[in-house]
Structures are given as structure tokens and as C-alpha cells.
mmCIF file of C-alpha atoms in Angstrom:
data_model
loop_
_atom_site.group_PDB
_atom_site.id
_atom_site.type_symbol
_atom_site.label_atom_id
_atom_site.label_comp_id
_atom_site.label_asym_id
_atom_site.label_seq_id
_atom_site.Cartn_x
_atom_site.Cartn_y
_atom_site.Cartn_z
ATOM 1 C CA MET A 64 101.597 -23.923 -25.847
ATOM 2 C CA LYS A 65 101.943 -21.590 -22.779
ATOM 3 C CA THR A 66 100.917 -18.471 -23.985
ATOM 4 C CA ARG A 67 97.537 -20.222 -25.433
ATOM 5 C CA SER A 68 96.754 -21.585 -22.146
ATOM 6 C CA PHE A 69 96.674 -17.940 -20.784
ATOM 7 C CA THR A 70 95.136 -16.687 -23.341
ATOM 8 C CA LEU A 71 91.994 -19.161 -23.107
ATOM 9 C CA ALA A 72 92.376 -17.793 -19.091
ATOM 10 C CA LEU A 73 91.626 -14.925 -20.249
ATOM 11 C CA LEU A 74 88.948 -15.781 -22.753
ATOM 12 C CA SER A 75 87.043 -17.571 -19.580
ATOM 13 C CA ALA A 76 87.778 -14.823 -16.941
ATOM 14 C CA GLY A 77 85.894 -12.452 -19.365
ATOM 15 C CA VAL A 78 82.935 -14.812 -20.052
ATOM 16 C CA LEU A 79 82.184 -14.367 -16.613
ATOM 17 C CA VAL A 80 82.554 -11.390 -15.803
ATOM 18 C CA ALA A 81 79.760 -11.009 -18.395
ATOM 19 C CA LEU A 82 77.564 -13.933 -16.928
ATOM 20 C CA ALA A 83 77.756 -12.116 -13.677
ATOM 21 C CA ALA A 84 77.095 -8.480 -14.951
ATOM 22 C CA THR A 85 73.916 -9.646 -16.835
ATOM 23 C CA PRO A 86 71.547 -9.688 -13.973
ATOM 24 C CA VAL A 87 72.499 -6.692 -13.194
ATOM 25 C CA LEU A 88 71.701 -5.536 -16.404
ATOM 26 C CA ALA A 89 68.568 -6.917 -16.942
ATOM 27 C CA GLN A 90 67.078 -5.062 -13.248
ATOM 28 C CA THR A 91 68.906 -2.260 -13.912
ATOM 29 C CA SER A 92 67.047 -2.286 -17.610
ATOM 30 C CA SER A 93 63.655 -3.102 -16.267
ATOM 31 C CA THR A 94 63.765 -0.873 -13.086
ATOM 32 C CA THR A 95 63.582 1.617 -15.966
ATOM 33 C CA THR A 96 61.340 0.677 -17.646
ATOM 34 C CA THR A 97 58.786 0.176 -15.044
ATOM 35 C CA SER A 98 59.940 4.045 -14.202
ATOM 36 C CA VAL A 99 58.647 5.141 -17.555
ATOM 37 C CA THR A 100 55.932 3.151 -18.001
ATOM 38 C CA THR A 101 54.686 4.472 -14.356
ATOM 39 C CA SER A 102 55.177 8.158 -15.230
ATOM 40 C CA ARG A 103 53.734 8.025 -18.420
ATOM 41 C CA GLU A 104 50.448 6.715 -16.832
ATOM 42 C CA ALA A 105 50.421 9.099 -13.888
ATOM 43 C CA THR A 106 50.938 12.124 -16.575
ATOM 44 C CA ARG A 107 48.094 10.471 -18.759
ATOM 45 C CA LEU A 108 45.983 10.628 -15.847
ATOM 46 C CA GLY A 109 47.020 14.153 -14.531
ATOM 47 C CA THR A 110 45.605 15.260 -17.850
ATOM 48 C CA GLU A 111 42.675 13.701 -17.832
ATOM 49 C CA PHE A 112 41.898 15.131 -14.557
ATOM 50 C CA THR A 113 43.746 19.018 -15.134
ATOM 51 C CA SER A 114 40.123 20.762 -15.590
ATOM 52 C CA PHE A 115 38.431 19.129 -12.494
ATOM 53 C CA ALA A 116 41.623 19.426 -10.466
ATOM 54 C CA GLY A 117 41.690 23.349 -11.861
ATOM 55 C CA SER A 118 45.214 23.129 -12.837
ATOM 56 C CA ASP A 119 48.021 20.789 -13.799
ATOM 57 C CA ASP A 120 49.781 20.996 -10.284
ATOM 58 C CA ASN A 121 46.549 20.100 -9.240
ATOM 59 C CA ALA A 122 45.506 17.196 -11.026
ATOM 60 C CA GLN A 123 49.145 15.923 -10.782
ATOM 61 C CA ALA A 124 48.893 16.153 -6.830
ATOM 62 C CA LEU A 125 46.005 14.362 -6.780
ATOM 63 C CA VAL A 126 47.513 11.413 -8.817
ATOM 64 C CA HIS A 127 50.375 10.861 -6.827
ATOM 65 C CA GLY A 128 49.187 11.781 -3.604
ATOM 66 C CA LEU A 129 46.209 8.984 -3.920
ATOM 67 C CA ARG A 130 48.653 6.463 -5.713
ATOM 68 C CA ASN A 131 51.184 6.867 -2.834
ATOM 69 C CA GLY A 132 48.704 7.879 -0.003
ATOM 70 C CA SER A 133 50.195 11.240 0.729
ATOM 71 C CA PRO A 134 49.678 14.120 1.729
ATOM 72 C CA ILE A 135 47.787 16.024 -0.961
ATOM 73 C CA THR A 136 48.402 20.033 -0.851
ATOM 74 C CA LEU A 137 46.084 21.522 -3.694
ATOM 75 C CA THR A 138 46.459 25.329 -4.674
ATOM 76 C CA GLU A 139 43.936 27.784 -6.703
ATOM 77 C CA PRO A 140 44.658 31.420 -6.888
ATOM 78 C CA ALA A 141 43.661 34.669 -5.873
ATOM 79 C CA THR A 142 40.222 35.872 -6.397
ATOM 80 C CA THR A 143 41.465 39.317 -6.008
ATOM 81 C CA VAL A 144 44.040 41.796 -7.622
ATOM 82 C CA GLY A 145 46.769 41.712 -4.494
ATOM 83 C CA GLY A 146 44.952 38.391 -2.310
ATOM 84 C CA SER A 147 47.150 35.435 -2.322
ATOM 85 C CA ALA A 148 46.248 31.874 -3.794
ATOM 86 C CA THR A 149 44.681 29.872 -0.832
ATOM 87 C CA ALA A 150 45.996 25.843 -0.517
ATOM 88 C CA THR A 151 43.834 22.867 1.342
ATOM 89 C CA THR A 152 45.704 20.426 2.613
ATOM 90 C CA PHE A 153 44.609 16.493 3.382
ATOM 91 C CA THR A 154 46.263 12.746 2.917
ATOM 92 C CA PRO A 155 43.810 10.531 1.385
ATOM 93 C CA ASP A 156 42.159 8.040 4.321
ATOM 94 C CA THR A 157 43.073 4.814 1.653
ATOM 95 C CA GLY A 158 46.952 4.712 1.614
ATOM 96 C CA LYS A 159 48.035 3.553 -1.347
ATOM 97 C CA MET A 160 45.877 2.426 -4.350
ATOM 98 C CA GLY A 161 46.793 1.244 -7.917
ATOM 99 C CA TYR A 162 46.472 3.724 -11.089
ATOM 100 C CA GLY A 163 42.649 2.122 -12.096
ATOM 101 C CA ASN A 164 41.765 2.914 -8.981
ATOM 102 C CA VAL A 165 42.898 6.565 -8.605
ATOM 103 C CA LYS A 166 40.961 6.933 -11.526
ATOM 104 C CA ILE A 167 37.730 5.319 -10.235
ATOM 105 C CA ALA A 168 37.667 7.369 -7.357
ATOM 106 C CA LEU A 169 38.776 10.771 -8.746
ATOM 107 C CA SER A 170 35.785 10.004 -12.048
ATOM 108 C CA LEU A 171 33.101 9.296 -8.821
ATOM 109 C CA ALA A 172 34.662 12.555 -6.217
ATOM 110 C CA GLU A 173 33.648 14.629 -10.175
ATOM 111 C CA ALA A 174 30.679 12.682 -10.768
ATOM 112 C CA SER A 175 29.403 13.500 -7.022
ATOM 113 C CA LEU A 176 30.107 17.090 -7.016
ATOM 114 C CA THR A 177 28.740 17.656 -10.426
ATOM 115 C CA LYS A 178 25.629 16.207 -9.531
ATOM 116 C CA ALA A 179 25.609 19.082 -6.623
ATOM 117 C CA GLY A 180 26.036 21.271 -9.377
ATOM 118 C CA ILE A 181 29.291 22.258 -8.601
ATOM 119 C CA SER A 182 31.368 22.406 -11.675
ATOM 120 C CA ASP A 183 34.560 23.911 -10.882
ATOM 121 C CA PRO A 184 35.309 23.161 -7.628
ATOM 122 C CA THR A 185 37.234 24.641 -5.264
ATOM 123 C CA SER A 186 40.275 22.976 -3.694
ATOM 124 C CA ALA A 187 37.835 22.629 -0.277
ATOM 125 C CA GLU A 188 35.171 21.066 -2.081
ATOM 126 C CA LEU A 189 37.594 18.401 -4.218
ATOM 127 C CA ALA A 190 38.710 17.517 -0.296
ATOM 128 C CA ALA A 191 35.411 17.053 0.783
ATOM 129 C CA ALA A 192 34.510 14.561 -2.328
ATOM 130 C CA LEU A 193 37.613 12.766 -1.876
ATOM 131 C CA ASN A 194 37.750 12.212 1.967
ATOM 132 C CA GLY A 195 33.802 13.755 2.910
ATOM 133 C CA GLY A 196 33.245 17.008 4.742
ATOM 134 C CA THR A 197 30.176 19.388 4.359
ATOM 135 C CA LEU A 198 28.898 22.090 1.860
ATOM 136 C CA VAL A 199 27.526 24.672 3.680
ATOM 137 C CA LEU A 200 25.604 26.775 1.164
ATOM 138 C CA ALA A 201 24.632 30.228 0.615
ATOM 139 C CA ASN A 202 20.455 30.003 1.290
ATOM 140 C CA GLY A 203 21.788 28.371 4.593
ATOM 141 C CA THR A 204 21.058 24.903 3.919
ATOM 142 C CA SER A 205 23.551 22.360 3.061
ATOM 143 C CA ILE A 206 24.738 18.997 1.515
ATOM 144 C CA ASP A 207 26.721 16.305 3.013
ATOM 145 C CA LEU A 208 29.300 14.432 0.953
ATOM 146 C CA LYS A 209 30.731 11.023 2.761
ATOM 147 C CA GLY A 210 33.801 10.928 0.383
ATOM 148 C CA VAL A 211 35.114 8.280 -2.103
ATOM 149 C CA LEU A 212 37.851 7.653 -0.007
ATOM 150 C CA ALA A 213 36.090 7.634 2.905
ATOM 151 C CA GLU A 214 33.559 5.096 2.002
ATOM 152 C CA ARG A 215 36.723 3.347 0.732
ATOM 153 C CA ALA A 216 38.602 3.298 3.170
ATOM 154 C CA ALA A 217 35.486 1.667 5.031
ATOM 155 C CA GLY A 218 34.928 -1.165 3.777
ATOM 156 C CA GLU A 219 33.041 -0.559 0.283
ATOM 157 C CA GLY A 220 33.464 -1.421 -3.218
ATOM 158 C CA TRP A 221 33.341 0.807 -6.459
ATOM 159 C CA GLY A 222 30.526 -0.243 -7.248
ATOM 160 C CA GLN A 223 28.727 0.003 -3.984
ATOM 161 C CA ILE A 224 29.816 3.802 -3.297
ATOM 162 C CA SER A 225 28.709 4.153 -6.966
ATOM 163 C CA LYS A 226 25.302 2.885 -6.339
ATOM 164 C CA ASN A 227 24.993 5.025 -3.073
ATOM 165 C CA MET A 228 26.121 7.845 -4.772
ATOM 166 C CA GLY A 229 23.042 7.317 -6.910
ATOM 167 C CA PHE A 230 25.152 6.235 -10.344
ATOM 168 C CA LYS A 231 26.043 3.006 -11.999
ATOM 169 C CA LEU A 232 29.753 2.741 -11.434
ATOM 170 C CA GLY A 233 30.064 2.089 -16.261
ATOM 171 C CA ASP A 234 28.310 5.591 -16.717
ATOM 172 C CA VAL A 235 31.266 6.954 -14.853
ATOM 173 C CA MET A 236 33.635 5.508 -15.689
ATOM 174 C CA ARG A 237 32.548 6.749 -19.596
ATOM 175 C CA SER A 238 31.901 10.198 -18.410
ATOM 176 C CA PRO A 239 31.781 11.671 -14.828
ATOM 177 C CA LYS A 240 30.417 14.434 -15.399
ATOM 178 C CA HIS A 241 28.043 13.767 -17.909
ATOM 179 C CA ALA A 242 26.647 10.798 -15.124
ATOM 180 C CA GLY A 243 26.522 13.723 -12.403
ATOM 181 C CA GLU A 244 24.826 15.968 -15.068
ATOM 182 C CA VAL A 245 21.851 13.488 -15.583
ATOM 183 C CA ALA A 246 21.856 12.891 -11.878
ATOM 184 C CA GLU A 247 21.250 16.717 -11.201
ATOM 185 C CA HIS A 248 18.612 16.947 -13.632
ATOM 186 C CA ALA A 249 16.899 13.833 -12.329
ATOM 187 C CA HIS A 250 15.756 15.156 -9.093
ATOM 188 C CA HIS A 251 15.420 18.533 -10.027
ATOM 189 C CA GLN A 252 18.195 19.967 -8.407
ATOM 190 C CA GLU A 253 18.934 23.846 -8.102
ATOM 191 C CA HIS A 254 21.441 25.029 -5.911
ATOM 192 C CA SER A 255 22.494 27.713 -4.386
ATOM 193 C CA LYS A 256 26.266 28.920 -4.231
ATOM 194 C CA VAL A 257 28.809 27.305 -1.917
ATOM 195 C CA GLU A 258 29.571 29.441 0.991
ATOM 196 C CA ARG A 259 32.136 27.592 2.774
ATOM 197 C CA VAL A 260 33.052 24.175 3.012
ATOM 198 C CA GLU A 261 33.146 21.839 6.267
ATOM 199 C CA LEU A 262 35.911 18.855 5.961
ATOM 200 C CA ALA A 263 35.726 15.865 6.900
ATOM 201 C CA HIS A 264 37.245 16.095 10.881
ATOM 202 C CA GLY A 265 39.100 12.487 10.358
ATOM 203 C CA ARG A 266 42.413 11.962 11.348
ATOM 204 C CA ASN A 267 43.979 12.146 7.954
ATOM 205 C CA ASN A 268 41.969 15.731 6.832
ATOM 206 C CA ASP A 269 44.913 18.251 7.718
ATOM 207 C CA THR A 270 43.649 21.529 6.317
ATOM 208 C CA ALA A 271 45.045 24.528 8.000
ATOM 209 C CA SER A 272 41.959 26.137 9.372
ATOM 210 C CA HIS A 273 38.802 24.114 9.862
ATOM 211 C CA PRO A 274 36.200 26.247 9.302
ATOM 212 C CA ASP A 275 33.260 26.609 12.456
ATOM 213 C CA ARG A 276 30.047 24.467 12.261
ATOM 214 C CA VAL A 277 26.919 25.975 11.983
ATOM 215 C CA SER A 278 25.443 25.774 15.216
ATOM 216 C CA LYS A 279 21.738 23.834 15.629
ATOM 217 C CA VAL A 280 18.895 26.023 15.161
ATOM 218 C CA ASP A 281 17.101 26.052 18.805
ATOM 219 C CA ARG A 282 13.215 24.375 18.169
ATOM 220 C CA PRO A 283 10.526 27.254 18.830
ATOM 221 C CA ASN A 284 8.862 26.313 22.092
ATOM 222 C CA ARG A 285 5.851 24.236 21.562
ATOM 223 C CA PRO A 286 2.400 26.938 22.597
ATOM 224 C CA GLU A 287 0.943 26.157 25.849
ATOM 225 C CA ARG A 288 -2.788 24.633 24.849
ATOM 226 C CA PRO A 289 -4.971 26.867 25.576
ATOM 227 C CA ASP A 290 -7.176 26.362 28.837
ATOM 228 C CA ARG A 291 -10.548 24.687 28.920
ATOM 229 C CA PRO A 292 -12.990 27.315 29.442
ATOM 230 C CA GLU A 293 -15.299 26.566 32.036
ATOM 231 C CA ARG A 294 -18.424 24.493 31.829
ATOM 232 C CA PRO A 295 -21.518 26.264 32.560
ATOM 233 C CA ASP A 296 -23.843 25.545 35.594
ATOM 234 C CA ARG A 297 -26.338 23.888 34.985
ATOM 235 C CA PRO A 298 -29.538 25.291 35.791
ATOM 236 C CA ASP A 299 -31.882 24.457 38.470
ATOM 237 C CA HIS A 300 -34.891 22.076 37.859
ATOM 238 C CA PRO A 301 -37.938 24.043 38.161
ATOM 239 C CA ASP A 302 -40.653 22.797 40.292
ATOM 240 C CA HIS A 303 -43.197 20.236 39.372
ATOM 241 C CA ALA A 304 -46.545 22.012 38.940
ATOM 242 C CA GLY A 305 -49.167 20.469 41.283
ATOM 243 C CA ARG A 306 -51.290 18.391 39.644
ATOM 244 C CA PRO A 307 -54.570 20.472 38.364
ATOM 245 C CA GLY A 308 -57.144 19.999 41.639
ATOM 246 C CA GLY A 309 -54.653 19.375 44.134
#
């Protein structure tokens, strides 16, 4: 009888231990599932924007930084033999975002650069499209980019931001590059090569060196008005001839 009671006690204890462990196992399983899903989503988005970002590493840096609101460092290889790679670092103006918003932000940035005639952007041009900046062209003109994230941080909705840029959001989400090309052709824009990029000087732009601003062109002095010619003296009236026979 005692043996049977002891056995029942052991079984009861085992059941209690198993029940106590069940929530922990469920929580661990849930966390693992969420982590795997998040990783897959980040990888998918990174792959989608690899061409736009210039490399897989840059694409993943963009997705990770936009998702977590953390600093983003984009690099581009040296353009000359023996040269060094160029790095641009900036922090998103928006803070943390969901993956859906990350995709919209990158799509609008790509469309805005394509509209400006830039299909293979540099790291600095990518930063300007997202946080705002000015593209200074080789012919002396410039293109101001308000920045997708800067407008979002100011409280604008995605639809309004897209409209401000001259796009329909649905068209951009279907193909950001195509939407940009259509807008470029509609405006008959022929852009010169970008000579340098001036990033917006906000608190979240951490680029190590900022290019000097373009000096303001002095307005030409207005030509002085020529003096009015003096009015010629009026000739004296001749004396009236006397009447005949006077």
C-alpha cells in the first residue's frame, strides 16, 4: 500500500513539473518562430533592393537600420586602382519602422532618384534621397531632395509624400524604377552628372565630412539710368511786324 502511494506521489510531482515547463517551452518556440520570420522578411527585402543599394551588404544595412532606427553605414568600392572605399553614415529621421514601411520608404527613395536621372546611386545620393539633401550637378545646377524619411518624420503620410514627389503610391509600389522613369520622361528632364552631394544638416546626419555649400551668386548691379538730355531752349518769339501803313 505504501509503495503504491509513493508511486502516485512521484507521478503527481512529474506531472506538475511538466506543466510548469510547458509555458517556457511555448514561449521559447514563439520567440524562435518570430525570429525566423523576421530574418526571412529582412533577407527578402534586402534581396529586392540589392541592385538599388549597390550591394547586398548595403541593402541589408538599409533594411536593418530603417527597421531599428539605428545608424546606417553604406560603402562603395574604390573607383580607381589603389584608391580606398567610400563610406557614408547617417541615422534615419523616422526611428523604428515596420517592414512594410521600410519597403515603402526604399521604393519612394528609388523612384525619386530615378526621376532625377540617377539609376546607379552613390551612398551619399542614397542618404540624400532618404534624409534629404541637395544634388549639385556638373553644369552648376542643383536638385533639392526633401528626403522621404524627413517628410515622414514631419508627419506626412506615405500617399501625400508620394504625391509631393509627383507619383502615385500604387505605381511606385509596383515598380519604383519604372515610376521614376515615367516621371522623368514626362518632365523631359535631361540631367548633367552629379558632381557632389550636400546632405541636409539635420541632427541625424552623421557623415564624417560635409562638402562646402555652393556660394551664393552675387546679383549683377543694376545699370544706372542714363541722364535725360537737357531740353533745348525755346527760341525767342520774333517781334510782331507792324501793320502796313502804321
